């Protein structure tokens, strides 16, 4: 729910991404229009107050939780997701849990604004990242309790997120018109509600995909049938090469890439034509010269050796511009490591002899 980096740029927009802001719609980063009483009325109709624990005897299989969900979601959060989602017939607990994962790793993140204060964007707070500054009314005033301290408590924040999603489209799915993210799995109503939580289709895709991973279901097929992934594969502004001993084309098509890498590639393709030189297959298990496992090994990194038709080098202005732009990202798309030929001299940048011909972008373990 936090404000994200500005993702503007020229070029052909990736068909599956509608990254412009929705005019006149509510979002965590933008004020709701209309009196706060409207939000209070909707909240009351959907059921307010703290979410009680799930009923005794409800286990992973009975609530449709996958092994991944049971391993990842804290015991104090899972019952709240389940109970809060039950207030809205078209909302699943897996969607709420996916938002909680992306926004704060279910409250475990040490980032500013999760447990105290405001996030780096200066707007949002709590495990579900409600806006406290825009308005009046802010999204927390409208869908939460209005008490600032409550935003940090999942007892209040999780049900408030459910009320917002329900009020933003899931209360009446049949009344939702055009699908804002037609190349993402799921319904128009779900996409609309999630898009109003964060105005980007890459975010919608991350939530929907994570929700699927939290659901007991058959194993995913390879290559992936996910329309978001297939659109990335078909995008003419994303090409691949095997000249560096890797097989990025097969990795991209598999759908196994960390969601942040998938999302970043779609956003980058709006700004630049890029050639992928490595994802996972063919990369060494360890970071060169160390015993540290590479993020490539766990599907959390990408190497780009050409930007806008020119090979990456210290003499490439397009590669330099891409690398600098990455440092402005906030939220889930912000990389934890950026290797390149350029000696910027600050985190998350680094340069060495092994990164003179490509831009390396990697992510840590969170929200993968």
Coordinates of C-alpha atoms in Angstrom, one line a residue:
X1 CA 0.0 0.0 0.0
X2 CA 3.1 2.2 0.1
X3 CA 3.9 4.8 -2.5
X4 CA 6.1 3.4 -5.2
X5 CA 8.8 4.7 -7.4
X6 CA 7.7 6.9 -10.4
X7 CA 7.8 4.5 -13.3
X8 CA 7.3 6.8 -16.2
X9 CA 9.2 6.5 -19.5
X10 CA 8.9 6.6 -23.2
X11 CA 8.7 3.7 -25.7
X12 CA 6.1 1.1 -26.3
X13 CA 4.2 0.3 -23.1
X14 CA 4.3 -3.4 -22.3
X15 CA 0.8 -4.6 -23.2
X16 CA 0.2 -6.3 -19.9
X17 CA 1.1 -3.3 -17.8
X18 CA -1.1 -0.3 -17.3
X19 CA 1.3 1.5 -15.0
X20 CA -0.3 5.0 -15.1
X21 CA -2.3 6.1 -12.2
X22 CA -6.0 5.5 -12.2
X23 CA -7.6 8.9 -12.4
X24 CA -10.0 9.7 -9.6
X25 CA -9.7 6.4 -7.8
X26 CA -8.7 5.7 -4.2
X27 CA -5.2 4.4 -3.6
X28 CA -2.9 4.2 -0.6
X29 CA -0.9 7.1 -2.0
X30 CA -3.8 9.3 -3.0
X31 CA -6.7 10.9 -1.1
X32 CA -10.1 9.3 -1.2
X33 CA -12.7 11.6 -2.7
X34 CA -15.9 12.0 -0.7
X35 CA -16.7 12.2 3.0
X36 CA -15.2 9.9 5.5
X37 CA -18.7 8.9 6.5
X38 CA -19.0 6.9 3.2
X39 CA -16.0 4.8 4.1
X40 CA -17.2 4.3 7.7
X41 CA -20.6 3.1 6.4
X42 CA -19.0 0.6 4.0
X43 CA -16.7 -0.6 6.8
X44 CA -19.7 -1.0 9.2
X45 CA -21.6 -3.0 6.6
X46 CA -18.6 -5.3 6.0
X47 CA -17.9 -5.8 9.6
X48 CA -15.5 -3.7 11.7
X49 CA -13.4 -4.2 14.7
X50 CA -10.6 -6.6 15.4
X51 CA -10.5 -9.9 13.7
X52 CA -10.9 -12.9 16.0
X53 CA -8.8 -16.0 15.7
X54 CA -9.8 -18.7 13.3
X55 CA -12.1 -21.4 14.6
X56 CA -10.5 -24.2 16.6
X57 CA -9.7 -27.2 14.5
X58 CA -9.1 -25.2 11.3
X59 CA -5.8 -26.4 9.8
X60 CA -3.8 -25.9 6.7
X61 CA -5.7 -28.4 4.5
X62 CA -9.1 -27.3 5.8
X63 CA -8.5 -23.6 4.9
X64 CA -6.8 -24.5 1.6
X65 CA -3.3 -23.5 2.8
X66 CA -0.3 -24.8 0.9
X67 CA 2.8 -26.0 2.6
X68 CA 4.5 -22.8 1.5
X69 CA 1.9 -20.8 3.3
X70 CA 2.1 -22.7 6.5
X71 CA 5.9 -22.4 6.4
X72 CA 6.0 -18.7 5.7
X73 CA 3.0 -17.0 7.4
X74 CA 3.4 -16.4 11.2
X75 CA 0.9 -18.2 13.4
X76 CA -0.4 -14.8 14.7
X77 CA -1.2 -13.6 11.1
X78 CA -2.8 -16.6 9.4
X79 CA -6.0 -16.7 11.5
X80 CA -6.4 -13.0 11.0
X81 CA -6.1 -13.3 7.3
X82 CA -8.7 -16.1 7.2
X83 CA -11.2 -14.3 9.5
X84 CA -10.9 -10.9 7.9
X85 CA -11.3 -12.4 4.4
X86 CA -14.5 -14.0 5.6
X87 CA -16.2 -10.6 5.9
X88 CA -16.1 -10.3 2.0
X89 CA -17.5 -13.2 -0.1
X90 CA -15.3 -12.4 -3.1
X91 CA -12.1 -12.0 -1.1
X92 CA -9.8 -14.9 -0.2
X93 CA -7.4 -15.0 2.7
X94 CA -4.6 -15.9 0.3
X95 CA -5.0 -12.4 -1.3
X96 CA -4.8 -10.7 2.0
X97 CA -1.8 -12.8 3.0
X98 CA 0.0 -12.0 -0.3
X99 CA -0.4 -8.3 0.3
X100 CA 0.9 -8.7 3.8
X101 CA 3.9 -10.6 2.4
X102 CA 4.7 -8.0 -0.2
X103 CA 4.2 -5.0 2.0
X104 CA 6.0 -6.1 5.2
X105 CA 6.8 -9.8 5.1
X106 CA 3.8 -10.3 7.5
X107 CA 5.1 -7.6 9.9
X108 CA 8.6 -9.0 10.1
X109 CA 10.3 -6.4 8.0
X110 CA 12.6 -4.0 9.8
X111 CA 12.0 -1.3 7.2
X112 CA 10.9 2.2 8.3
X113 CA 7.1 2.5 8.8
X114 CA 6.3 -1.2 9.5
X115 CA 6.4 -1.1 13.3
X116 CA 6.9 2.6 13.9
X117 CA 7.0 5.8 12.0
X118 CA 6.4 6.3 8.3
X119 CA 7.9 4.4 5.3
X120 CA 10.7 5.9 3.1
X121 CA 8.1 7.4 0.8
X122 CA 6.8 9.5 3.6
X123 CA 3.2 8.3 3.5
X124 CA 2.4 4.9 4.8
X125 CA 2.7 2.6 7.8
X126 CA 1.9 -0.7 9.4
X127 CA 2.1 -4.3 8.2
X128 CA -0.5 -3.6 5.5
X129 CA 1.0 -0.1 4.7
X130 CA -2.0 2.2 5.0
X131 CA -1.6 5.8 4.0
X132 CA -1.5 8.2 7.0
X133 CA -0.6 11.5 5.3
X134 CA -2.8 12.0 2.2
X135 CA -6.3 13.3 2.6
X136 CA -8.3 14.1 4.6
X137 CA -9.5 11.5 4.9
X138 CA -6.4 9.2 4.6
X139 CA -7.0 5.6 3.7
X140 CA -6.4 4.7 7.3
X141 CA -9.1 7.2 8.4
X142 CA -11.5 5.7 5.9
X143 CA -10.9 2.0 6.2
X144 CA -9.1 1.6 9.6
X145 CA -9.9 2.8 13.0
X146 CA -8.6 6.3 12.5
X147 CA -6.3 5.9 15.5
X148 CA -2.8 6.3 14.3
X149 CA -1.2 3.8 16.7
X150 CA -3.6 1.1 15.5
X151 CA -2.1 1.0 12.0
X152 CA 0.9 -1.0 13.3
X153 CA -1.3 -3.7 14.9
X154 CA -2.4 -6.6 12.6
X155 CA -5.5 -6.9 14.8
X156 CA -6.7 -3.7 13.2
X157 CA -4.7 -3.4 10.0
X158 CA -5.6 -6.8 8.4
X159 CA -9.4 -6.3 8.7
X160 CA -9.0 -2.8 7.4
X161 CA -7.3 -4.1 4.3
X162 CA -10.1 -6.5 3.8
X163 CA -12.7 -3.7 4.1
X164 CA -10.8 -1.6 1.6
X165 CA -10.5 -4.4 -1.0
X166 CA -14.1 -5.2 -0.6
X167 CA -15.2 -1.6 -0.9
X168 CA -13.0 -1.1 -3.9
X169 CA -14.6 -3.7 -6.1
X170 CA -15.0 -7.1 -4.3
X171 CA -18.2 -6.3 -2.6
X172 CA -20.0 -6.2 -6.0
X173 CA -17.9 -8.1 -8.5
X174 CA -20.7 -8.0 -11.1
X175 CA -20.7 -4.2 -11.1
X176 CA -17.1 -3.9 -12.1
X177 CA -16.6 -3.0 -15.8
X178 CA -13.3 -3.0 -17.7
X179 CA -10.5 -5.1 -16.4
X180 CA -7.5 -2.8 -15.7
X181 CA -5.0 -5.7 -15.9
X182 CA -6.4 -8.1 -18.6
X183 CA -3.0 -9.9 -18.9
X184 CA -3.0 -11.0 -15.3
X185 CA -4.8 -14.1 -14.0
X186 CA -8.0 -13.4 -12.0
X187 CA -11.1 -11.4 -12.3
X188 CA -11.7 -7.8 -13.2
X189 CA -13.1 -7.1 -9.7
X190 CA -10.0 -8.5 -8.0
X191 CA -7.7 -6.6 -10.4
X192 CA -9.7 -3.4 -9.8
X193 CA -9.5 -3.7 -6.0
X194 CA -5.8 -4.6 -6.0
X195 CA -5.0 -1.8 -8.5
X196 CA -6.6 0.6 -6.1
X197 CA -4.4 -0.7 -3.4
X198 CA -1.3 0.0 -5.5
X199 CA -1.7 1.5 -9.0
X200 CA 0.4 -0.9 -11.0
X201 CA -0.4 -4.2 -12.8
X202 CA 2.9 -5.6 -11.8
X203 CA 1.8 -5.3 -8.2
X204 CA -1.5 -7.0 -9.1
X205 CA 0.4 -9.8 -10.7
X206 CA 2.6 -10.3 -7.7
X207 CA -0.4 -10.5 -5.3
X208 CA -2.3 -12.9 -7.5
X209 CA 0.7 -15.1 -8.0
X210 CA 1.7 -15.2 -4.4
X211 CA -1.9 -15.9 -3.5
X212 CA -1.7 -18.9 -5.8
X213 CA 1.4 -20.1 -4.1
X214 CA -0.3 -19.9 -0.7
X215 CA -3.2 -22.1 -2.0
X216 CA -3.1 -25.9 -2.0
X217 CA -3.1 -26.7 -5.7
X218 CA -1.4 -28.8 -8.4
X219 CA 2.2 -28.0 -9.2
X220 CA 2.8 -25.3 -11.7
X221 CA 3.6 -26.4 -15.2
X222 CA 6.7 -25.4 -17.2
X223 CA 6.7 -23.5 -19.4
X224 CA 4.4 -21.3 -17.5
X225 CA 0.8 -20.7 -18.8
X226 CA 0.6 -17.5 -16.8
X227 CA -0.4 -14.7 -19.3
X228 CA 1.9 -12.2 -17.5
X229 CA 4.9 -14.5 -18.0
X230 CA 3.9 -15.3 -21.6
X231 CA 3.7 -11.6 -22.4
X232 CA 7.2 -11.1 -21.1
X233 CA 8.5 -13.9 -23.3
X234 CA 6.7 -12.3 -26.3
X235 CA 7.8 -8.7 -25.6
X236 CA 10.0 -7.6 -28.5
X237 CA 11.9 -5.2 -26.2
X238 CA 13.1 -8.2 -24.1
X239 CA 15.6 -10.5 -25.9
X240 CA 18.0 -13.1 -24.7
X241 CA 21.4 -14.6 -25.6
X242 CA 23.2 -17.8 -24.8
X243 CA 26.6 -16.4 -25.6
X244 CA 27.5 -16.2 -21.9
X245 CA 26.8 -19.9 -21.2
X246 CA 23.4 -19.3 -19.6
X247 CA 19.9 -20.0 -20.9
X248 CA 17.7 -17.0 -19.9
X249 CA 15.0 -17.7 -22.5
X250 CA 14.0 -21.0 -20.9
X251 CA 14.3 -19.5 -17.4
X252 CA 12.0 -16.6 -18.3
X253 CA 9.4 -18.9 -19.9
X254 CA 9.4 -21.2 -16.9
X255 CA 7.6 -18.7 -14.6
X256 CA 9.9 -19.7 -11.7
X257 CA 11.6 -16.3 -11.5
X258 CA 11.2 -14.3 -8.3
X259 CA 8.2 -12.1 -8.8
X260 CA 10.2 -9.0 -8.3
X261 CA 12.5 -9.9 -11.2
X262 CA 9.4 -10.6 -13.4
X263 CA 7.9 -7.2 -12.4
X264 CA 11.2 -5.3 -12.9
X265 CA 11.7 -6.8 -16.4
X266 CA 8.2 -5.6 -17.4
X267 CA 8.9 -2.1 -16.1
X268 CA 12.4 -1.9 -17.6
X269 CA 11.0 -3.0 -21.0
X270 CA 8.8 0.1 -20.9
X271 CA 11.9 2.3 -20.6
X272 CA 14.6 0.4 -22.6
X273 CA 15.1 -2.4 -25.1
X274 CA 17.1 -5.0 -23.0
X275 CA 19.0 -8.2 -23.7
X276 CA 19.1 -10.8 -20.9
X277 CA 22.4 -12.6 -20.7
X278 CA 21.7 -14.7 -17.6
X279 CA 18.9 -15.6 -15.1
X280 CA 19.6 -18.9 -13.4
X281 CA 20.5 -21.8 -15.7
X282 CA 24.2 -21.9 -16.5
X283 CA 25.2 -19.5 -13.7
X284 CA 27.6 -20.6 -11.1
X285 CA 26.1 -21.6 -7.7
X286 CA 28.3 -19.2 -5.8
X287 CA 29.3 -15.6 -6.2
X288 CA 32.7 -15.6 -7.9
X289 CA 35.6 -16.0 -5.5
X290 CA 33.3 -16.7 -2.5
X291 CA 31.2 -19.4 -0.9
X292 CA 28.2 -17.2 -0.8
X293 CA 25.2 -18.6 -2.8
X294 CA 24.4 -16.3 -5.7
X295 CA 20.9 -14.9 -6.0
X296 CA 20.9 -16.3 -9.6
X297 CA 20.9 -19.8 -8.1
X298 CA 17.6 -19.0 -6.3
X299 CA 15.9 -17.2 -9.2
X300 CA 16.4 -13.8 -7.7
X301 CA 18.8 -12.1 -10.1
X302 CA 19.1 -11.0 -13.8
X303 CA 22.1 -9.9 -15.9
X304 CA 21.6 -7.5 -18.8
X305 CA 24.4 -7.2 -21.4
X306 CA 22.7 -4.9 -23.9
X307 CA 20.6 -1.8 -23.4
X308 CA 18.9 0.0 -26.3
X309 CA 21.0 -2.0 -28.8
X310 CA 24.4 -1.2 -27.3
X311 CA 26.5 -3.5 -25.3
X312 CA 26.9 -2.6 -21.6
X313 CA 30.3 -0.9 -20.9
X314 CA 31.6 2.1 -19.2
X315 CA 31.0 4.0 -22.4
X316 CA 27.3 3.1 -22.6
X317 CA 25.1 6.1 -21.5
X318 CA 21.9 4.0 -21.8
X319 CA 23.3 1.3 -19.4
X320 CA 24.4 4.1 -17.0
X321 CA 21.0 5.7 -17.1
X322 CA 19.3 2.3 -16.4
X323 CA 21.6 1.6 -13.5
X324 CA 21.1 5.0 -11.9
X325 CA 17.3 4.7 -12.4
X326 CA 17.3 1.5 -10.3
X327 CA 18.5 3.4 -7.3
X328 CA 15.3 5.5 -7.3
X329 CA 13.0 2.5 -6.8
X330 CA 11.2 2.0 -3.5
X331 CA 9.2 -0.8 -2.1
X332 CA 9.3 -4.4 -3.5
X333 CA 11.1 -3.4 -6.7
X334 CA 14.1 -1.9 -5.1
X335 CA 17.1 -4.2 -5.7
X336 CA 19.4 -5.2 -2.9
X337 CA 22.4 -5.4 -5.3
X338 CA 23.3 -3.6 -8.5
X339 CA 26.5 -4.6 -10.2
X340 CA 27.8 -2.7 -13.3
X341 CA 30.9 -1.1 -14.9
X342 CA 30.1 2.1 -13.1
X343 CA 31.8 3.1 -9.8
X344 CA 28.9 4.9 -8.1
X345 CA 30.4 4.3 -4.7
X346 CA 27.2 3.7 -2.7
X347 CA 24.9 0.9 -1.8
X348 CA 23.4 -1.1 -3.4
X349 CA 25.9 -0.4 -6.2
X350 CA 29.2 -2.3 -6.7
X351 CA 31.6 -2.8 -9.5
X352 CA 34.5 -5.3 -10.2
X353 CA 36.2 -7.0 -13.0
X354 CA 33.4 -9.5 -13.4
X355 CA 30.8 -6.8 -14.0
X356 CA 32.3 -4.7 -16.8
X357 CA 30.1 -6.1 -19.5
X358 CA 26.7 -6.3 -17.9
X359 CA 24.3 -4.9 -15.4
X360 CA 23.5 -7.3 -12.6
X361 CA 20.3 -6.8 -10.6
X362 CA 19.6 -9.0 -7.5
X363 CA 17.1 -9.3 -4.7
X364 CA 17.4 -10.6 -1.2
X365 CA 15.1 -13.3 0.3
X366 CA 12.1 -11.1 1.2
X367 CA 8.8 -11.5 -0.7
X368 CA 10.2 -13.9 -3.3

